mmCIF file of N, CA and C in Angstrom:
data_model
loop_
_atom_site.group_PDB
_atom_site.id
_atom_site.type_symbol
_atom_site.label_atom_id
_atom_site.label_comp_id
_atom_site.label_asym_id
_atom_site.label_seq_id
_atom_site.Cartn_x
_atom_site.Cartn_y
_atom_site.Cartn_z
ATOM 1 N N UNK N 1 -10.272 -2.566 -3.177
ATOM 2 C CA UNK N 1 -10.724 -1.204 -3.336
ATOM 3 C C UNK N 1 -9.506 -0.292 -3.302
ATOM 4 N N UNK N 2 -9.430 0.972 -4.663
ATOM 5 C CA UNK N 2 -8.489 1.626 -4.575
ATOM 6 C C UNK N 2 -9.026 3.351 -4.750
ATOM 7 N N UNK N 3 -8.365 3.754 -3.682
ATOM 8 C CA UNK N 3 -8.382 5.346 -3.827
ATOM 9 C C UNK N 3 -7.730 6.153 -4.620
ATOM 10 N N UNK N 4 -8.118 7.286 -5.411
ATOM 11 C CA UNK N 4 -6.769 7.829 -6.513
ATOM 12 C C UNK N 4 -6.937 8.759 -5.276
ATOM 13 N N UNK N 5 -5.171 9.290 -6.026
ATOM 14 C CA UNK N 5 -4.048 9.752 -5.235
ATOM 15 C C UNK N 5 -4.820 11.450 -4.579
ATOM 16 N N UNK N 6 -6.040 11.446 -5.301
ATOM 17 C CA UNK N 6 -6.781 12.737 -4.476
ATOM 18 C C UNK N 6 -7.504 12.674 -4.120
ATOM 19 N N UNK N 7 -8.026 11.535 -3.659
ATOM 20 C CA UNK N 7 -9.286 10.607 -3.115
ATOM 21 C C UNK N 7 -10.343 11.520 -3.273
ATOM 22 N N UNK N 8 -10.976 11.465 -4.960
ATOM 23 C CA UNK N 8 -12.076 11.491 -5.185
ATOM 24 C C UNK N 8 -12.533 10.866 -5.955
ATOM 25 N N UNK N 9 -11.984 9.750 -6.054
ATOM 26 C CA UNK N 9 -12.556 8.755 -6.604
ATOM 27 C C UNK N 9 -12.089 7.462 -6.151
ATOM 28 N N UNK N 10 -12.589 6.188 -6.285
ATOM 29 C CA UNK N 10 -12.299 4.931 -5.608
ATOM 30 C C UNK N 10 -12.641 3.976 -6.777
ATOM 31 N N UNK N 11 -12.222 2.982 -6.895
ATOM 32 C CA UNK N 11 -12.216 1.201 -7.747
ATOM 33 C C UNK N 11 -12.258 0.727 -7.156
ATOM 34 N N UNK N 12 -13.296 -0.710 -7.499
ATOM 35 C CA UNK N 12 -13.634 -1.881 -6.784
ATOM 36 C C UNK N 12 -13.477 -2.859 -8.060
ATOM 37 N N UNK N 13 -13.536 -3.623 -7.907
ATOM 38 C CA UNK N 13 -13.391 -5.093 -8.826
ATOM 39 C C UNK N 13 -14.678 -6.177 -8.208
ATOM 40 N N UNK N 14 -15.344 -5.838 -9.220
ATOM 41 C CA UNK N 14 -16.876 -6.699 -8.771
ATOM 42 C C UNK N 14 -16.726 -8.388 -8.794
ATOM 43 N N UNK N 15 -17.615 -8.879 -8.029
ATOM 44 C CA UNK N 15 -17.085 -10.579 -8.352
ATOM 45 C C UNK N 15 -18.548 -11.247 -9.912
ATOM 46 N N UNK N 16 -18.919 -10.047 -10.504
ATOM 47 C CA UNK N 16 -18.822 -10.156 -12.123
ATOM 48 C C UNK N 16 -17.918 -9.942 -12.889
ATOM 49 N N UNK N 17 -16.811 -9.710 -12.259
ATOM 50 C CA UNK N 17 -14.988 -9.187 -13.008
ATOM 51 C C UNK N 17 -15.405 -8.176 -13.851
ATOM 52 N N UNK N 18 -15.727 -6.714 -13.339
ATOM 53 C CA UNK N 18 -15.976 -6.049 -13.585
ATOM 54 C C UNK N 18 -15.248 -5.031 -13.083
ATOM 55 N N UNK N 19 -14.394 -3.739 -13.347
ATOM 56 C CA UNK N 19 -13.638 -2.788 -12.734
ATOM 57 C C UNK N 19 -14.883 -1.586 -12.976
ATOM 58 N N UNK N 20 -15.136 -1.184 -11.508
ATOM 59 C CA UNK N 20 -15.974 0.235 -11.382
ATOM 60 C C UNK N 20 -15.390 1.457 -10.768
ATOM 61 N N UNK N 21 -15.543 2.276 -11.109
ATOM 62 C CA UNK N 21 -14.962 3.674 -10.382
ATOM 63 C C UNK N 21 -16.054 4.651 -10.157
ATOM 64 N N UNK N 22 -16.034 4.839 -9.092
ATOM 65 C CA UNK N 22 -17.215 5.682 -8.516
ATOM 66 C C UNK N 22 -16.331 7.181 -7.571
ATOM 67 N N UNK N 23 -16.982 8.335 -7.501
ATOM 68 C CA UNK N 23 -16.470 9.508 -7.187
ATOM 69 C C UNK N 23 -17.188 9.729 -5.912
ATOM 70 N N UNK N 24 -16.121 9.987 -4.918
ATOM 71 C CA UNK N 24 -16.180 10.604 -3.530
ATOM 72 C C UNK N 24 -16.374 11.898 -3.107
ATOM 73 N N UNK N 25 -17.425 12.298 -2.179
ATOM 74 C CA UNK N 25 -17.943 11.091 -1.527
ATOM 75 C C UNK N 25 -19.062 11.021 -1.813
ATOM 76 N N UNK N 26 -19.815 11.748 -3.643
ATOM 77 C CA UNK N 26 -21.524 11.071 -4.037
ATOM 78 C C UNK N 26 -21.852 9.763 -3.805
ATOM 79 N N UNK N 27 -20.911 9.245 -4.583
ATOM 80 C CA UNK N 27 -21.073 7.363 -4.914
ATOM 81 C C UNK N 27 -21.485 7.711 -6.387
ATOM 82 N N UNK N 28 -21.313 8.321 -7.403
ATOM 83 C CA UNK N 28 -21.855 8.291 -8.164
ATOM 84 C C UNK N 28 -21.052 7.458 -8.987
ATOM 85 N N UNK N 29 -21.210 6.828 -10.099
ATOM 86 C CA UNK N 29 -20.413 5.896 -10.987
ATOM 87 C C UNK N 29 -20.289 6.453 -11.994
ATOM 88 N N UNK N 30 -18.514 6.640 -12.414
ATOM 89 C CA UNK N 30 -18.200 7.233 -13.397
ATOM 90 C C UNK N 30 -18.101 6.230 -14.545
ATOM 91 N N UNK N 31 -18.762 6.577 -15.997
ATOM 92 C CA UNK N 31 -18.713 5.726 -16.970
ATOM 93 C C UNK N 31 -18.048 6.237 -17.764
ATOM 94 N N UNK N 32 -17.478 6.883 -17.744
ATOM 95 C CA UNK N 32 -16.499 8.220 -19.019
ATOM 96 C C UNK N 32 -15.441 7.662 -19.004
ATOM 97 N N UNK N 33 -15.015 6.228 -19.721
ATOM 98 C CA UNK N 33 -13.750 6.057 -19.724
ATOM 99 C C UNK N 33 -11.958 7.253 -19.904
ATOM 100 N N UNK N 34 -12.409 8.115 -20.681
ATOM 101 C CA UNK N 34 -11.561 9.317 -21.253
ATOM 102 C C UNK N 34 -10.905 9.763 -19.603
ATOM 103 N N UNK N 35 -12.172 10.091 -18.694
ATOM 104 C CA UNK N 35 -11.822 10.783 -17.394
ATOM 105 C C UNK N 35 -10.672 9.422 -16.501
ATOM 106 N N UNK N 36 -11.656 7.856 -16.427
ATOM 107 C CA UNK N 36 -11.206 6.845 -15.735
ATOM 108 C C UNK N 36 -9.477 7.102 -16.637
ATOM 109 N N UNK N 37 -9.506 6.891 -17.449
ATOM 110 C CA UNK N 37 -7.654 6.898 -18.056
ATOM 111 C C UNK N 37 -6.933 7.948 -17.180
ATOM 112 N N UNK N 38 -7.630 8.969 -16.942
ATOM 113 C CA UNK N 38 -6.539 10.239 -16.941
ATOM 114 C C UNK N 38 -6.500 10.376 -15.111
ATOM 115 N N UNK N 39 -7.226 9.194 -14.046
ATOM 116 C CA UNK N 39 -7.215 9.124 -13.093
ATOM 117 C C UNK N 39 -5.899 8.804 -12.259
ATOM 118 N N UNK N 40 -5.114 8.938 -11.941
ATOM 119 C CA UNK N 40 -3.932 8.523 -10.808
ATOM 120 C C UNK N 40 -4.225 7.845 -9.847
ATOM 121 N N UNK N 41 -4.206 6.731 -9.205
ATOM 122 C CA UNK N 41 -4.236 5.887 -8.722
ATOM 123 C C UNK N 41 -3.229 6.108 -6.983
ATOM 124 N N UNK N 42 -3.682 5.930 -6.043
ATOM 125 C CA UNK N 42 -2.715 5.946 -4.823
ATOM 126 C C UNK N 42 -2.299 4.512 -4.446
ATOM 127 N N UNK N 43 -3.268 3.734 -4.820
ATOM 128 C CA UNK N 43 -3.152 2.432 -4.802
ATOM 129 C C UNK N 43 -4.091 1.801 -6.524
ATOM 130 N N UNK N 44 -3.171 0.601 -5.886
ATOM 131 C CA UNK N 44 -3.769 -0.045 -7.263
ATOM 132 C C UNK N 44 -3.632 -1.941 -6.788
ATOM 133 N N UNK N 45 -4.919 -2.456 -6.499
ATOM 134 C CA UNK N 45 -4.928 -3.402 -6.236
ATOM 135 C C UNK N 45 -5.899 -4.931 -7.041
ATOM 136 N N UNK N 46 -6.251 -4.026 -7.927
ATOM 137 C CA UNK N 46 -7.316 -4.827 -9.097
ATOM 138 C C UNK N 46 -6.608 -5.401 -10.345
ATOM 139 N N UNK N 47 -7.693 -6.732 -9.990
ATOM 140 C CA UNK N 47 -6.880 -7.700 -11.464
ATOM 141 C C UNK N 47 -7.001 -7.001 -12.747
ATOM 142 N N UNK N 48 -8.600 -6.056 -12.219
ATOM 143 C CA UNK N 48 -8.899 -5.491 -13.560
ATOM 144 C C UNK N 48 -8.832 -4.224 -14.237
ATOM 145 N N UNK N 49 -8.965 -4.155 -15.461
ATOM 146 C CA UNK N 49 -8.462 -2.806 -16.600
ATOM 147 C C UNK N 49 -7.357 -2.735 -17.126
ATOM 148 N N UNK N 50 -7.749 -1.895 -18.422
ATOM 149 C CA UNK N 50 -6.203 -1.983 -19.296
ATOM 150 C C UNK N 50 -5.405 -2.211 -19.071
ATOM 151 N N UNK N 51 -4.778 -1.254 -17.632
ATOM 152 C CA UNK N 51 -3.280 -1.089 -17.130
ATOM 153 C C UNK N 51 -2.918 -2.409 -16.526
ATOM 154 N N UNK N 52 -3.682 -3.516 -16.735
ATOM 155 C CA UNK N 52 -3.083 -4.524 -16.116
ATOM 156 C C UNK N 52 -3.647 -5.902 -17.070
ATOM 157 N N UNK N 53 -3.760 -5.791 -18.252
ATOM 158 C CA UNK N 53 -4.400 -6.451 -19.065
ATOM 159 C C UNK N 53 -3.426 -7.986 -18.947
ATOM 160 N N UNK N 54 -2.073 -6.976 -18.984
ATOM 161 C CA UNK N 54 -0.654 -8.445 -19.594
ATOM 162 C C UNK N 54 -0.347 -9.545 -18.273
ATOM 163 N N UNK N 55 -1.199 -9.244 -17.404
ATOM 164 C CA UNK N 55 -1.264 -10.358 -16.099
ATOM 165 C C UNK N 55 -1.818 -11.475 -16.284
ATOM 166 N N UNK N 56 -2.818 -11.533 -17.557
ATOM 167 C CA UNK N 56 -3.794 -13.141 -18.179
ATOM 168 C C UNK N 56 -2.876 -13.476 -18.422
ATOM 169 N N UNK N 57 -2.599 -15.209 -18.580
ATOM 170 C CA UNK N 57 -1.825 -15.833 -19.362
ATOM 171 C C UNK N 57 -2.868 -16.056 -20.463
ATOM 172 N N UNK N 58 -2.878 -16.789 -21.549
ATOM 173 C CA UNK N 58 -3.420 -17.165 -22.822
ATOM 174 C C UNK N 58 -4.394 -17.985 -22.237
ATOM 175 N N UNK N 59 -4.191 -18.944 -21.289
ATOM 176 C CA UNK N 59 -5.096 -20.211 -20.785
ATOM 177 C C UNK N 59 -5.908 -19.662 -19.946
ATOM 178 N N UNK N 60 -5.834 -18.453 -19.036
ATOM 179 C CA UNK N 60 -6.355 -17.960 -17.914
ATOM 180 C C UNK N 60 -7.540 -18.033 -17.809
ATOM 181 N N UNK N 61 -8.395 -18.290 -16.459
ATOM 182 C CA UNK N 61 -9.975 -17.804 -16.708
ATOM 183 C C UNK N 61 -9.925 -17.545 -15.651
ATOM 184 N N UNK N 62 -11.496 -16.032 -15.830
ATOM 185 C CA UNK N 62 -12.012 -15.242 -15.292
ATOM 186 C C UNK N 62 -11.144 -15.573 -13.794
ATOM 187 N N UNK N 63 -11.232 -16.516 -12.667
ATOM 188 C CA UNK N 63 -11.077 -16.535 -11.661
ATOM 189 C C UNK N 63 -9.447 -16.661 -10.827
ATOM 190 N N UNK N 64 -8.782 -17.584 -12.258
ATOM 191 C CA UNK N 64 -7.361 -17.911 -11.697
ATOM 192 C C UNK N 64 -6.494 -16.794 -11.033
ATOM 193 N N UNK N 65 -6.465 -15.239 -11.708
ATOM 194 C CA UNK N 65 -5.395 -14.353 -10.835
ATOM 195 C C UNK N 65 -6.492 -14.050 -9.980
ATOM 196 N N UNK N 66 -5.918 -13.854 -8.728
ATOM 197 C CA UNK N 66 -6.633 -13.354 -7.529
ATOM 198 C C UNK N 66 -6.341 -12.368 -6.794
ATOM 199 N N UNK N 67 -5.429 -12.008 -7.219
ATOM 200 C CA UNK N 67 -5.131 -10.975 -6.352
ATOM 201 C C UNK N 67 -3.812 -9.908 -7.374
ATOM 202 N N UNK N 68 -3.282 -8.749 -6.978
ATOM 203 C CA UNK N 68 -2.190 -7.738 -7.455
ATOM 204 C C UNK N 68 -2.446 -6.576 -6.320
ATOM 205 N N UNK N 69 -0.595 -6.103 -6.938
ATOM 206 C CA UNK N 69 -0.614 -4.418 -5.712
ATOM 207 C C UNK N 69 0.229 -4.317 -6.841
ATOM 208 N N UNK N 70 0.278 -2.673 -6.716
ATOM 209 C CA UNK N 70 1.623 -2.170 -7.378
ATOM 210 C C UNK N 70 2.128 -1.449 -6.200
ATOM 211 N N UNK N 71 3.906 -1.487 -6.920
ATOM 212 C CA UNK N 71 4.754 -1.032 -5.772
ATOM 213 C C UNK N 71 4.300 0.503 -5.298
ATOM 214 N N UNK N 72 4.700 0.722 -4.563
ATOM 215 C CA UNK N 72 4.599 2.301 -4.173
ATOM 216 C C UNK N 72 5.002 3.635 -5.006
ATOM 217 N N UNK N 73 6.416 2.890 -5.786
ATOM 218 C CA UNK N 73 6.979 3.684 -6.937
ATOM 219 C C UNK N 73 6.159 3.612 -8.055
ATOM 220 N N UNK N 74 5.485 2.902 -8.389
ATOM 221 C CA UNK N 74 4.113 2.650 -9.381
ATOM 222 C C UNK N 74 4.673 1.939 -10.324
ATOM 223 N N UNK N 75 5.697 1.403 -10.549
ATOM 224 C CA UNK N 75 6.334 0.667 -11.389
ATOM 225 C C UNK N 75 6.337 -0.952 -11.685
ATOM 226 N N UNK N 76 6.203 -1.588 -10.584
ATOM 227 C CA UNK N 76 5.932 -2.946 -10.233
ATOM 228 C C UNK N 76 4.733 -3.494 -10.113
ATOM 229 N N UNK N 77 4.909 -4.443 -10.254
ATOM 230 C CA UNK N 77 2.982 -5.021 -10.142
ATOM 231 C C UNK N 77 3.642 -6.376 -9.933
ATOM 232 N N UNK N 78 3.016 -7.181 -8.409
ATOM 233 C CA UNK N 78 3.098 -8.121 -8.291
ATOM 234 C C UNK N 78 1.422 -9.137 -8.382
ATOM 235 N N UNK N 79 1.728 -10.125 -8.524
ATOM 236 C CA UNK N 79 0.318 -10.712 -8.538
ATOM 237 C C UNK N 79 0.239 -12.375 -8.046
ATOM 238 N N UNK N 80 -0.877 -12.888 -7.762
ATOM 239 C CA UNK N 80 -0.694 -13.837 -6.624
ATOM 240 C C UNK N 80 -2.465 -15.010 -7.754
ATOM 241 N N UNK N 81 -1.902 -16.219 -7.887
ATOM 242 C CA UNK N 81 -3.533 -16.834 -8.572
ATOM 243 C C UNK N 81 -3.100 -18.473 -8.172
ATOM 244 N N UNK N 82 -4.597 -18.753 -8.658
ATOM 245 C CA UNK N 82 -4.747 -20.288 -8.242
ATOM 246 C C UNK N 82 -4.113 -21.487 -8.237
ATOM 247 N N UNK N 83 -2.750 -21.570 -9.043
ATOM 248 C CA UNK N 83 -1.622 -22.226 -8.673
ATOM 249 C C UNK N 83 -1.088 -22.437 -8.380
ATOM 250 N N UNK N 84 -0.670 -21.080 -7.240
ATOM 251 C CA UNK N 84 0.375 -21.030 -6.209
ATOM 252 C C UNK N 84 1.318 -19.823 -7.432
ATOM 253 N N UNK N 85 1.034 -19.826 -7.903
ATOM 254 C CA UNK N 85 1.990 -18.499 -8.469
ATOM 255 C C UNK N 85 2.221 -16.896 -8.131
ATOM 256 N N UNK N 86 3.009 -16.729 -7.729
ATOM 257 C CA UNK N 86 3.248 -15.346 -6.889
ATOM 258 C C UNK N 86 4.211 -14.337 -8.818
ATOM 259 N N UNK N 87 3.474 -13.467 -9.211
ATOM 260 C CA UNK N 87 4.686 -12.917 -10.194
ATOM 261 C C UNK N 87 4.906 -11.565 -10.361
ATOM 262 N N UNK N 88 5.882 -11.337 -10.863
ATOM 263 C CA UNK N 88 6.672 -9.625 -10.756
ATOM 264 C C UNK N 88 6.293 -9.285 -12.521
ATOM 265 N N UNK N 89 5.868 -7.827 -11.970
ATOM 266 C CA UNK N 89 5.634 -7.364 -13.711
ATOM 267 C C UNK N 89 6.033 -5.976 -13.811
ATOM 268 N N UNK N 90 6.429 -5.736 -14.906
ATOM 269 C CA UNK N 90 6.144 -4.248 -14.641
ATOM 270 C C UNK N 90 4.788 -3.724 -15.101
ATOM 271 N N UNK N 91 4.629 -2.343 -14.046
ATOM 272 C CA UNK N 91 3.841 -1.776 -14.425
ATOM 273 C C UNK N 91 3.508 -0.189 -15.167
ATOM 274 N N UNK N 92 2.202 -0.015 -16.044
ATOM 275 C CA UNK N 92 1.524 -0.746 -16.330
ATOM 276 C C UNK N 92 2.010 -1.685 -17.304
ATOM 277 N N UNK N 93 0.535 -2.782 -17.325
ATOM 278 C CA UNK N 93 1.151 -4.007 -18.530
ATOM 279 C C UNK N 93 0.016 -4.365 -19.284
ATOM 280 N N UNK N 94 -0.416 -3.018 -20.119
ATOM 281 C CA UNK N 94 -1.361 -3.275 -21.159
ATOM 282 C C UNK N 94 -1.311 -4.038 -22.270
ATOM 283 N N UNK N 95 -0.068 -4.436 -22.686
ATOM 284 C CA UNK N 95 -0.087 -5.283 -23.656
ATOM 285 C C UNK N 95 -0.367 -6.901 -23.221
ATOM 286 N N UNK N 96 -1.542 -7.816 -24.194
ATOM 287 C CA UNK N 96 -1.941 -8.938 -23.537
ATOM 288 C C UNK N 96 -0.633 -9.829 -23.966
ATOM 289 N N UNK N 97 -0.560 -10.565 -22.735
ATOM 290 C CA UNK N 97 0.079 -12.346 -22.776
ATOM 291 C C UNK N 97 1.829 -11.681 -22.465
ATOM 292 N N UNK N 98 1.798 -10.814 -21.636
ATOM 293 C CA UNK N 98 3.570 -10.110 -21.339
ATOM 294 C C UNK N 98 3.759 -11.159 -20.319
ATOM 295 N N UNK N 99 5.372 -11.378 -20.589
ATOM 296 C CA UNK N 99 6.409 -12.647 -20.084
ATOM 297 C C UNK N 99 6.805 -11.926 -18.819
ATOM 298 N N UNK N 100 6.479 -12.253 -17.688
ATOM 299 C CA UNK N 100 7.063 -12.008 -16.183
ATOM 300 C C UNK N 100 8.278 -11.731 -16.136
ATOM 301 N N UNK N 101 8.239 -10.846 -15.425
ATOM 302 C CA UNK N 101 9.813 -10.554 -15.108
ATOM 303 C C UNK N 101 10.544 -11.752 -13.761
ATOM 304 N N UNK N 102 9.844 -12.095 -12.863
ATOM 305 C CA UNK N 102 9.956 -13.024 -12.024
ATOM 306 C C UNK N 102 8.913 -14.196 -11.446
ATOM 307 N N UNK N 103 8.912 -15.205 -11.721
ATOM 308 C CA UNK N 103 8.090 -15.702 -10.879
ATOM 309 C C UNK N 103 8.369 -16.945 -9.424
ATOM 310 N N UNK N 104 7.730 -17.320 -8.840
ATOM 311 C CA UNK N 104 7.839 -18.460 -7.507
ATOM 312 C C UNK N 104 6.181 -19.103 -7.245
ATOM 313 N N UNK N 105 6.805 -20.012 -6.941
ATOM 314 C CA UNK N 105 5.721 -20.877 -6.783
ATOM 315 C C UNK N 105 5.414 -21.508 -5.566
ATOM 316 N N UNK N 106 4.681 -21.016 -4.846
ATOM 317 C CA UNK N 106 3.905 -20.803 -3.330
ATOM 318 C C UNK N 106 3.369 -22.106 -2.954
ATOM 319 N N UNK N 107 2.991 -22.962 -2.076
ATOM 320 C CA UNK N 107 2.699 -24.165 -1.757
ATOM 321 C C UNK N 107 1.264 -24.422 -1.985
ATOM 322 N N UNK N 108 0.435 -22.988 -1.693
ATOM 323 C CA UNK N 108 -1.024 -23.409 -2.081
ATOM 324 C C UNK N 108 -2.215 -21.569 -2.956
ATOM 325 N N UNK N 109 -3.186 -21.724 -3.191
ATOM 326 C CA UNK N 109 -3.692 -20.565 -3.748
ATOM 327 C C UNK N 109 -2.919 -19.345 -3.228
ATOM 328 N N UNK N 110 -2.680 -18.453 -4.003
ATOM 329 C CA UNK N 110 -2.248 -17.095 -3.322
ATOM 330 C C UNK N 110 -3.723 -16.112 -3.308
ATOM 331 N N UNK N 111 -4.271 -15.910 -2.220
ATOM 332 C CA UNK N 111 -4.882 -14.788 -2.548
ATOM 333 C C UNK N 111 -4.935 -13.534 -2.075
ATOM 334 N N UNK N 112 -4.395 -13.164 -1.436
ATOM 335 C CA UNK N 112 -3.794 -11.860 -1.431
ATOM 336 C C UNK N 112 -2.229 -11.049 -1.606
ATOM 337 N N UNK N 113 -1.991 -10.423 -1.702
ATOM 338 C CA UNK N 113 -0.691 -9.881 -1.727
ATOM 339 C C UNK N 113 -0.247 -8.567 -1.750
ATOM 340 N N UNK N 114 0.708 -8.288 -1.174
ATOM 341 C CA UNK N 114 1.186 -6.688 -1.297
ATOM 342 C C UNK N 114 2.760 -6.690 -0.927
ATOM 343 N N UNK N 115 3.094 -5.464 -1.498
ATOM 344 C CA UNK N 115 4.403 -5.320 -1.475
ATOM 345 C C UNK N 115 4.543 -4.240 -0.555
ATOM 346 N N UNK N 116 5.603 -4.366 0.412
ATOM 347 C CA UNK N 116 6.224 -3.398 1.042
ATOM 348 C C UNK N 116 7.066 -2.027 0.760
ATOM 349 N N UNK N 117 6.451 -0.985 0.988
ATOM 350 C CA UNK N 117 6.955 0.356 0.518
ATOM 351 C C UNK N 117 8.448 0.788 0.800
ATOM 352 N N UNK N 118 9.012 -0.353 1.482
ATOM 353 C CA UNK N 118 10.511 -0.144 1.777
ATOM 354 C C UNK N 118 11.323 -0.797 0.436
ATOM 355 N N UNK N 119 10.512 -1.804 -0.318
ATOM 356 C CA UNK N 119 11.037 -2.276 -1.384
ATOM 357 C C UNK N 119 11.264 -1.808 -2.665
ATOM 358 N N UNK N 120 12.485 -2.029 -3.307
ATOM 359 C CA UNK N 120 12.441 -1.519 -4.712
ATOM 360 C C UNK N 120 12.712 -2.482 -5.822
ATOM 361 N N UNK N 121 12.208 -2.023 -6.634
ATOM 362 C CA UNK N 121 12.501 -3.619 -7.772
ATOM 363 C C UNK N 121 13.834 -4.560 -7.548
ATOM 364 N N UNK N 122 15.020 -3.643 -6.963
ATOM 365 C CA UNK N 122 16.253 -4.570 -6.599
ATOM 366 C C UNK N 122 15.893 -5.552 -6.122
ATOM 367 N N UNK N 123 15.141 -5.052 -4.886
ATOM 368 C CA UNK N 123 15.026 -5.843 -3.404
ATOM 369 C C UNK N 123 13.975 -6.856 -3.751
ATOM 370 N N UNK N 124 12.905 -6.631 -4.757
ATOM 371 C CA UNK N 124 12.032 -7.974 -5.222
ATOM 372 C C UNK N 124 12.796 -8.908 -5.947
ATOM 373 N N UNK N 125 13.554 -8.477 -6.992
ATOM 374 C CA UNK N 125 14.627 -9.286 -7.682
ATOM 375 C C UNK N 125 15.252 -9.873 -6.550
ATOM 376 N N UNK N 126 15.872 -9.584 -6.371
ATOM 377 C CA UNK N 126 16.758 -10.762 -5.300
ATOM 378 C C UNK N 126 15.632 -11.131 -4.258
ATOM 379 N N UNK N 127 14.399 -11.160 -3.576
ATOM 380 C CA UNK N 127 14.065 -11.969 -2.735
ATOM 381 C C UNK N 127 13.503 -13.025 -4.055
ATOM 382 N N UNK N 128 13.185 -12.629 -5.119
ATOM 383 C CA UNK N 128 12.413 -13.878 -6.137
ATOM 384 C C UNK N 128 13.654 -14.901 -6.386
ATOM 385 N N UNK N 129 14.731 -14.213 -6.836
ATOM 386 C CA UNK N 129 15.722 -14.922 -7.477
ATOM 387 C C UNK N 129 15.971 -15.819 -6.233
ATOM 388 N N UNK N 130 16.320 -15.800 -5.068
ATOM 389 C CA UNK N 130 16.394 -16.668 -3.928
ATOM 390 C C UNK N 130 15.122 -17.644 -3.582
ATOM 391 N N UNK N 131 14.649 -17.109 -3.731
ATOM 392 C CA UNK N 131 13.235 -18.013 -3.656
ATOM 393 C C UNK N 131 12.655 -19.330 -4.572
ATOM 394 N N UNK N 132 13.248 -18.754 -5.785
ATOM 395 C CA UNK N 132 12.837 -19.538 -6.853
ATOM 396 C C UNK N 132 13.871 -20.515 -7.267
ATOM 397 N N UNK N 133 14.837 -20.903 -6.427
ATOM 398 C CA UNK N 133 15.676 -22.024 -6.847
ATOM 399 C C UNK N 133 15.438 -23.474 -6.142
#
C-alpha cells in the first residue's frame, strides 16, 4: 500500500494483480486513469502499472516478481521475485522487457524489499557490484 505525496489518495495491488487507487479518507475508487497518471506517489511499492511495466521479464508470470520500492529520490526501483533475484532499475520503467541495471541472486524467494533513504544509486551500485561476484 502506497500513499501519494499529499495523502489523498492510496494504491494497493490486489492478489487479482490488479493496481487500485482509492481517495482519502472516502474510500472511494478512482477509475479516471488521466487523474491516476498525474498522481505523485510518496511511496511506491507495487509490482503494478505502467510506471513499472519494464520489471516483467518476457517469461514472467503473474506471480514471479513479488515485491519493489523506489528509492526515496524516485529514481531507482529495486525489486525482489521467485528466484532469488534481487534487481536495480531505473525508475520509472514503462517500457516492456528493460535490461537491469544490476542484479544478485539471493539464496531463496525474495519477498519483500526496500531501500534505505540514506542510499543513492552510487551506494546500490557498489553494494550490488560486491555482492554479485
Amino acid at each position: 500500500m502506497d500513499f501519494s505525496a499529499d495523502s489523498s489518495y492510496l494504491q494497493v495491488s490486489t492478489g487479482s494483480y490488479k493496481r487500485q487507487v482509492y481517495e482519502v479518507p472516502s474510500g472511494k475508487q478512482l477509475v479516471d486513469q488521466a487523474v491516476i497518471d498525474r498522481i505523485t506517489w510518496a511511496t511506491w511499492t507495487s509490482v503494478l502499472g505502467d510506471e513499472v511495466i519494464g520489471i516483467w521479464s518476457r517469461h514472467a508470470e503473474k506471480a514471479d516478481v513479488n515485491c519493489a520500492c523506489v528509492s526515496h529520490s524516485g529514481i531507482n526501483l529495486v525489486t525482489g521475485d521467485d528466484f532469488g533475484m534481487v534487481k536495480l532499475f531505473d525508475f520509472p520503467c514503462p517500457e516492456k522487457f528493460v535490461r537491469t541495471c544490476f542484479c544478485m541472486v539471493t539464496a531463496t524467494s525474495t519477498v519483500d524489499i526496500r531501500i534505505l533513504s540514506c542510499f543513492s544509486r552510487r551506494h546500490m551500485t557498489e553494494i550490488f557490484s560486491s555482492l554479485s561476484l
